[in-house]
Amino acid sequence: QDPDGAYLNLAQIAEEEKKYDEALAWLAKVDEGNQYIQARVREAFLLAKTGRLEDGRKRLQTASASSTEDRSQLALAEAQLLREANRTADALAVLEAALVATPDDPSLLYDAAMAAEKLDRVARMEELLRRLIQTKPDSAHAYNALGYSLADRNLRLAEARDLVEHALKLSPNDAFILDSMGWVYFRLGDLDQARDYLERAHKLRPEPEVTIHLAEVLWAQGQHDAARKLLRDVKAKEPDNELLKSTTARLKLKL
């Protein structure tokens, strides 16, 4: 009665078998209904995966959007495609255009802020995150993103700490927020507090960024062997990690 779910599953199977044309053919059968937007997004990512990024973007741009939610989802998907292609400025342009129509959409605000941050457009990032906080005052990740971005640039550190503290009140066991608080204390020069927060974050989620932050604090405390071990662990998993490269270069550290 409703074959769209089956078409999506068949497309997934075909993609896993690297039968990309077959996967696209299954997705094309979903041309209306509740799965329509999901099918268009998956088509776009599959086209980009096979080197047809602009075709994927066109698929999203020409999709029928019956609601503001659909339009936002399509814009978010297009921006993600562009970010993955290292076209952050183009991604931000897509998100900014979408915000004209829906200026208070939380997902658009957050993704646009993160794109602006990557482009070092700090004032625009802050403007977007503060609008998100105003629109959605329980958004822990908005407070955290703003606090971390300020701390990472050594700007307004007391305010950065207040922002991340508020994020922790909203989401006390979030590893990424714990990581941010550790980084704030590192910037403030309180290495013991920094290490405590970062070790808690690392225990919850030993992601590369958290591991690198913890390693830098350990290095600053003179725990060079422990720091090297953590950084070597990251290098083994992600040898091209940009934060790893910049951190080891700044510390003049060879792994």
Tab-separated table of C-alpha atoms in Angstrom:
chain	number	residue	atom	x	y	z
A	1	GLN	CA	0.000	0.000	0.000
A	2	ASP	CA	2.921	2.348	0.714
A	3	PRO	CA	6.011	1.128	-1.158
A	4	ASP	CA	8.182	4.202	-0.506
A	5	GLY	CA	9.838	2.633	2.520
A	6	ALA	CA	10.746	-0.373	0.414
A	7	TYR	CA	12.168	1.863	-2.316
A	8	LEU	CA	14.372	3.626	0.244
A	9	ASN	CA	15.599	0.308	1.634
A	10	LEU	CA	16.321	-1.034	-1.836
A	11	ALA	CA	18.252	2.147	-2.615
A	12	GLN	CA	20.310	1.666	0.549
A	13	ILE	CA	21.119	-1.923	-0.398
A	14	ALA	CA	22.116	-0.894	-3.909
A	15	GLU	CA	24.332	1.897	-2.569
A	16	GLU	CA	26.061	-0.474	-0.162
A	17	GLU	CA	26.765	-2.725	-3.140
A	18	LYS	CA	28.107	0.339	-5.026
A	19	LYS	CA	25.337	0.048	-7.612
A	20	TYR	CA	24.818	3.782	-7.624
A	21	ASP	CA	22.687	4.090	-10.769
A	22	GLU	CA	20.367	1.424	-9.407
A	23	ALA	CA	20.147	3.245	-6.084
A	24	LEU	CA	19.233	6.480	-7.865
A	25	ALA	CA	16.573	4.669	-9.868
A	26	TRP	CA	14.935	3.369	-6.673
A	27	LEU	CA	15.025	6.812	-5.083
A	28	ALA	CA	13.436	8.376	-8.168
A	29	LYS	CA	10.351	6.202	-7.581
A	30	VAL	CA	9.647	8.178	-4.393
A	31	ASP	CA	8.038	11.195	-6.047
A	32	GLU	CA	5.498	12.290	-3.422
A	33	GLY	CA	4.351	11.563	0.109
A	34	ASN	CA	6.042	11.610	3.510
A	35	GLN	CA	9.343	10.178	2.252
A	36	TYR	CA	9.711	12.635	-0.636
A	37	ILE	CA	12.159	15.055	1.001
A	38	GLN	CA	14.242	12.239	2.468
A	39	ALA	CA	14.511	10.665	-0.984
A	40	ARG	CA	15.641	13.935	-2.579
A	41	VAL	CA	18.269	14.467	0.123
A	42	ARG	CA	19.599	10.944	-0.310
A	43	GLU	CA	19.700	11.417	-4.092
A	44	ALA	CA	21.709	14.600	-3.637
A	45	PHE	CA	24.257	12.984	-1.338
A	46	LEU	CA	24.583	9.992	-3.623
A	47	LEU	CA	25.174	12.242	-6.627
A	48	ALA	CA	27.820	14.169	-4.701
A	49	LYS	CA	29.421	10.890	-3.640
A	50	THR	CA	29.821	9.966	-7.300
A	51	GLY	CA	31.403	13.303	-8.209
A	52	ARG	CA	28.239	15.079	-9.333
A	53	LEU	CA	27.963	17.719	-6.626
A	54	GLU	CA	26.259	20.329	-8.790
A	55	ASP	CA	23.676	17.786	-9.953
A	56	GLY	CA	23.020	16.983	-6.322
A	57	ARG	CA	22.566	20.628	-5.468
A	58	LYS	CA	20.183	21.057	-8.392
A	59	ARG	CA	18.144	18.093	-7.161
A	60	LEU	CA	17.681	19.835	-3.824
A	61	GLN	CA	17.049	23.266	-5.321
A	62	THR	CA	14.307	21.983	-7.644
A	63	ALA	CA	12.582	19.716	-5.113
A	64	SER	CA	9.018	20.636	-4.217
A	65	ALA	CA	8.832	21.936	-0.647
A	66	SER	CA	5.342	22.003	0.815
A	67	SER	CA	6.314	23.613	4.123
A	68	THR	CA	8.912	25.882	5.699
A	69	GLU	CA	10.276	22.801	7.481
A	70	ASP	CA	10.837	21.086	4.125
A	71	ARG	CA	12.577	24.164	2.713
A	72	SER	CA	14.855	24.357	5.738
A	73	GLN	CA	15.708	20.660	5.460
A	74	LEU	CA	16.654	21.066	1.811
A	75	ALA	CA	18.837	24.105	2.563
A	76	LEU	CA	20.557	22.315	5.438
A	77	ALA	CA	21.300	19.349	3.183
A	78	GLU	CA	22.720	21.561	0.428
A	79	ALA	CA	24.903	23.388	2.930
A	80	GLN	CA	26.198	20.083	4.281
A	81	LEU	CA	27.122	18.953	0.777
A	82	LEU	CA	29.066	22.170	0.274
A	83	ARG	CA	30.820	21.955	3.648
A	84	GLU	CA	31.917	18.411	2.879
A	85	ALA	CA	33.358	19.728	-0.385
A	86	ASN	CA	35.287	22.398	1.599
A	87	ARG	CA	33.108	25.148	0.148
A	88	THR	CA	32.222	26.773	3.441
A	89	ALA	CA	31.550	30.230	1.997
A	90	ASP	CA	29.034	28.768	-0.454
A	91	ALA	CA	27.433	26.790	2.378
A	92	LEU	CA	27.020	29.958	4.422
A	93	ALA	CA	25.455	31.733	1.443
A	94	VAL	CA	22.871	28.944	1.102
A	95	LEU	CA	22.032	29.115	4.813
A	96	GLU	CA	21.849	32.912	4.845
A	97	ALA	CA	19.406	32.820	1.919
A	98	ALA	CA	17.248	30.283	3.739
A	99	LEU	CA	17.258	32.453	6.870
A	100	VAL	CA	15.673	35.289	4.915
A	101	ALA	CA	12.540	33.163	4.614
A	102	THR	CA	12.690	31.629	8.108
A	103	PRO	CA	14.891	33.883	10.273
A	104	ASP	CA	14.254	32.022	13.533
A	105	ASP	CA	14.802	28.434	12.400
A	106	PRO	CA	17.099	26.944	15.094
A	107	SER	CA	18.899	24.499	12.799
A	108	LEU	CA	19.564	27.137	10.139
A	109	LEU	CA	20.820	29.596	12.748
A	110	TYR	CA	23.187	27.060	14.300
A	111	ASP	CA	24.604	25.732	11.029
A	112	ALA	CA	25.032	29.252	9.643
A	113	ALA	CA	26.829	30.296	12.832
A	114	MET	CA	29.208	27.347	12.578
A	115	ALA	CA	29.925	28.148	8.929
A	116	ALA	CA	30.601	31.781	9.838
A	117	GLU	CA	32.898	30.629	12.659
A	118	LYS	CA	34.917	28.470	10.282
A	119	LEU	CA	35.312	31.482	7.990
A	120	ASP	CA	36.489	33.513	11.014
A	121	ARG	CA	33.502	35.827	10.713
A	122	VAL	CA	33.254	36.091	14.486
A	123	ALA	CA	30.791	38.989	14.668
A	124	ARG	CA	28.333	37.235	12.351
A	125	MET	CA	28.739	33.970	14.252
A	126	GLU	CA	27.943	35.720	17.526
A	127	GLU	CA	24.955	37.525	16.039
A	128	LEU	CA	23.479	34.244	14.789
A	129	LEU	CA	24.108	32.353	18.040
A	130	ARG	CA	22.610	35.149	20.144
A	131	ARG	CA	19.521	35.111	17.935
A	132	LEU	CA	19.348	31.344	18.450
A	133	ILE	CA	19.643	31.798	22.229
A	134	GLN	CA	16.846	34.360	22.118
A	135	THR	CA	14.678	32.072	19.975
A	136	LYS	CA	15.499	28.895	21.874
A	137	PRO	CA	16.787	29.760	25.366
A	138	ASP	CA	17.187	26.093	26.314
A	139	SER	CA	19.692	25.460	23.496
A	140	ALA	CA	22.747	24.236	25.387
A	141	HIS	CA	24.738	23.912	22.171
A	142	ALA	CA	24.180	27.579	21.287
A	143	TYR	CA	25.635	28.747	24.606
A	144	ASN	CA	28.432	26.213	24.300
A	145	ALA	CA	29.344	27.125	20.721
A	146	LEU	CA	29.578	30.813	21.540
A	147	GLY	CA	31.532	30.253	24.737
A	148	TYR	CA	33.977	27.853	23.133
A	149	SER	CA	34.531	30.068	20.086
A	150	LEU	CA	35.345	33.045	22.300
A	151	ALA	CA	37.707	30.982	24.469
A	152	ASP	CA	39.437	29.411	21.486
A	153	ARG	CA	40.275	32.916	20.280
A	154	ASN	CA	41.268	34.129	23.772
A	155	LEU	CA	38.413	36.644	23.728
A	156	ARG	CA	36.271	37.745	26.705
A	157	LEU	CA	37.231	34.703	28.769
A	158	ALA	CA	35.053	35.516	31.794
A	159	GLU	CA	32.030	35.780	29.512
A	160	ALA	CA	33.052	32.569	27.741
A	161	ARG	CA	33.117	30.776	31.093
A	162	ASP	CA	29.658	32.094	31.983
A	163	LEU	CA	28.251	30.926	28.647
A	164	VAL	CA	29.689	27.420	28.965
A	165	GLU	CA	28.613	27.191	32.616
A	166	HIS	CA	25.053	27.938	31.495
A	167	ALA	CA	25.349	25.283	28.789
A	168	LEU	CA	26.465	22.767	31.438
A	169	LYS	CA	23.458	23.587	33.600
A	170	LEU	CA	21.241	22.774	30.633
A	171	SER	CA	23.176	19.621	29.665
A	172	PRO	CA	25.496	18.559	32.510
A	173	ASN	CA	26.776	15.305	31.007
A	174	ASP	CA	27.517	16.479	27.472
A	175	ALA	CA	31.118	15.564	26.657
A	176	PHE	CA	31.552	18.397	24.177
A	177	ILE	CA	30.379	20.994	26.696
A	178	LEU	CA	32.692	19.520	29.325
A	179	ASP	CA	35.472	19.799	26.743
A	180	SER	CA	34.621	23.462	26.187
A	181	MET	CA	34.750	24.177	29.904
A	182	GLY	CA	38.118	22.486	30.102
A	183	TRP	CA	39.357	24.627	27.244
A	184	VAL	CA	38.035	27.797	28.892
A	185	TYR	CA	39.959	26.982	32.071
A	186	PHE	CA	43.056	26.212	30.005
A	187	ARG	CA	42.829	29.670	28.451
A	188	LEU	CA	42.343	31.145	31.924
A	189	GLY	CA	45.527	29.386	33.070
A	190	ASP	CA	43.851	27.035	35.567
A	191	LEU	CA	45.437	23.793	34.408
A	192	ASP	CA	44.071	21.615	37.228
A	193	GLN	CA	40.462	22.608	36.513
A	194	ALA	CA	41.100	22.276	32.785
A	195	ARG	CA	42.451	18.763	33.211
A	196	ASP	CA	39.539	17.712	35.410
A	197	TYR	CA	36.912	18.771	32.884
A	198	LEU	CA	38.832	17.382	29.928
A	199	GLU	CA	39.412	14.011	31.577
A	200	ARG	CA	35.678	13.780	32.274
A	201	ALA	CA	34.926	14.672	28.652
A	202	HIS	CA	37.494	12.177	27.355
A	203	LYS	CA	36.058	9.398	29.485
A	204	LEU	CA	32.599	10.022	28.042
A	205	ARG	CA	33.681	10.547	24.414
A	206	PRO	CA	37.326	10.147	23.418
A	207	GLU	CA	36.827	12.140	20.222
A	208	PRO	CA	39.941	13.544	18.495
A	209	GLU	CA	39.322	17.176	19.489
A	210	VAL	CA	38.743	16.248	23.140
A	211	THR	CA	41.846	14.046	23.136
A	212	ILE	CA	44.001	16.779	21.610
A	213	HIS	CA	42.781	19.350	24.139
A	214	LEU	CA	43.537	16.983	27.018
A	215	ALA	CA	46.980	16.267	25.567
A	216	GLU	CA	47.782	19.973	25.376
A	217	VAL	CA	46.846	20.478	29.028
A	218	LEU	CA	48.978	17.470	30.031
A	219	TRP	CA	51.866	18.881	27.996
A	220	ALA	CA	51.513	22.234	29.772
A	221	GLN	CA	51.640	20.378	33.101
A	222	GLY	CA	54.882	18.667	32.082
A	223	GLN	CA	53.236	15.279	31.488
A	224	HIS	CA	54.958	14.938	28.116
A	225	ASP	CA	54.866	11.147	27.749
A	226	ALA	CA	51.135	10.996	28.520
A	227	ALA	CA	50.477	13.849	26.105
A	228	ARG	CA	52.467	12.183	23.312
A	229	LYS	CA	50.575	8.926	23.805
A	230	LEU	CA	47.223	10.645	23.398
A	231	LEU	CA	48.367	12.526	20.321
A	232	ARG	CA	49.796	9.364	18.769
A	233	ASP	CA	46.439	7.682	19.326
A	234	VAL	CA	44.768	10.472	17.347
A	235	LYS	CA	47.400	10.292	14.601
A	236	ALA	CA	46.866	6.545	14.249
A	237	LYS	CA	43.155	7.085	13.657
A	238	GLU	CA	43.189	10.418	11.823
A	239	PRO	CA	46.655	11.221	10.428
A	240	ASP	CA	45.320	14.249	8.518
A	241	ASN	CA	43.460	15.805	11.454
A	242	GLU	CA	43.947	19.575	11.094
A	243	LEU	CA	43.792	20.324	14.828
A	244	LEU	CA	46.409	17.657	15.455
A	245	LYS	CA	48.705	19.206	12.848
A	246	SER	CA	48.294	22.745	14.168
A	247	THR	CA	48.732	21.671	17.798
A	248	THR	CA	51.897	19.629	17.238
A	249	ALA	CA	53.346	22.414	15.078
A	250	ARG	CA	52.613	25.061	17.717
A	251	LEU	CA	54.098	22.919	20.479
A	252	LYS	CA	57.026	21.959	18.200
A	253	LEU	CA	56.266	18.384	19.068
A	254	LYS	CA	57.251	15.414	16.911
A	255	LEU	CA	55.223	12.216	17.254
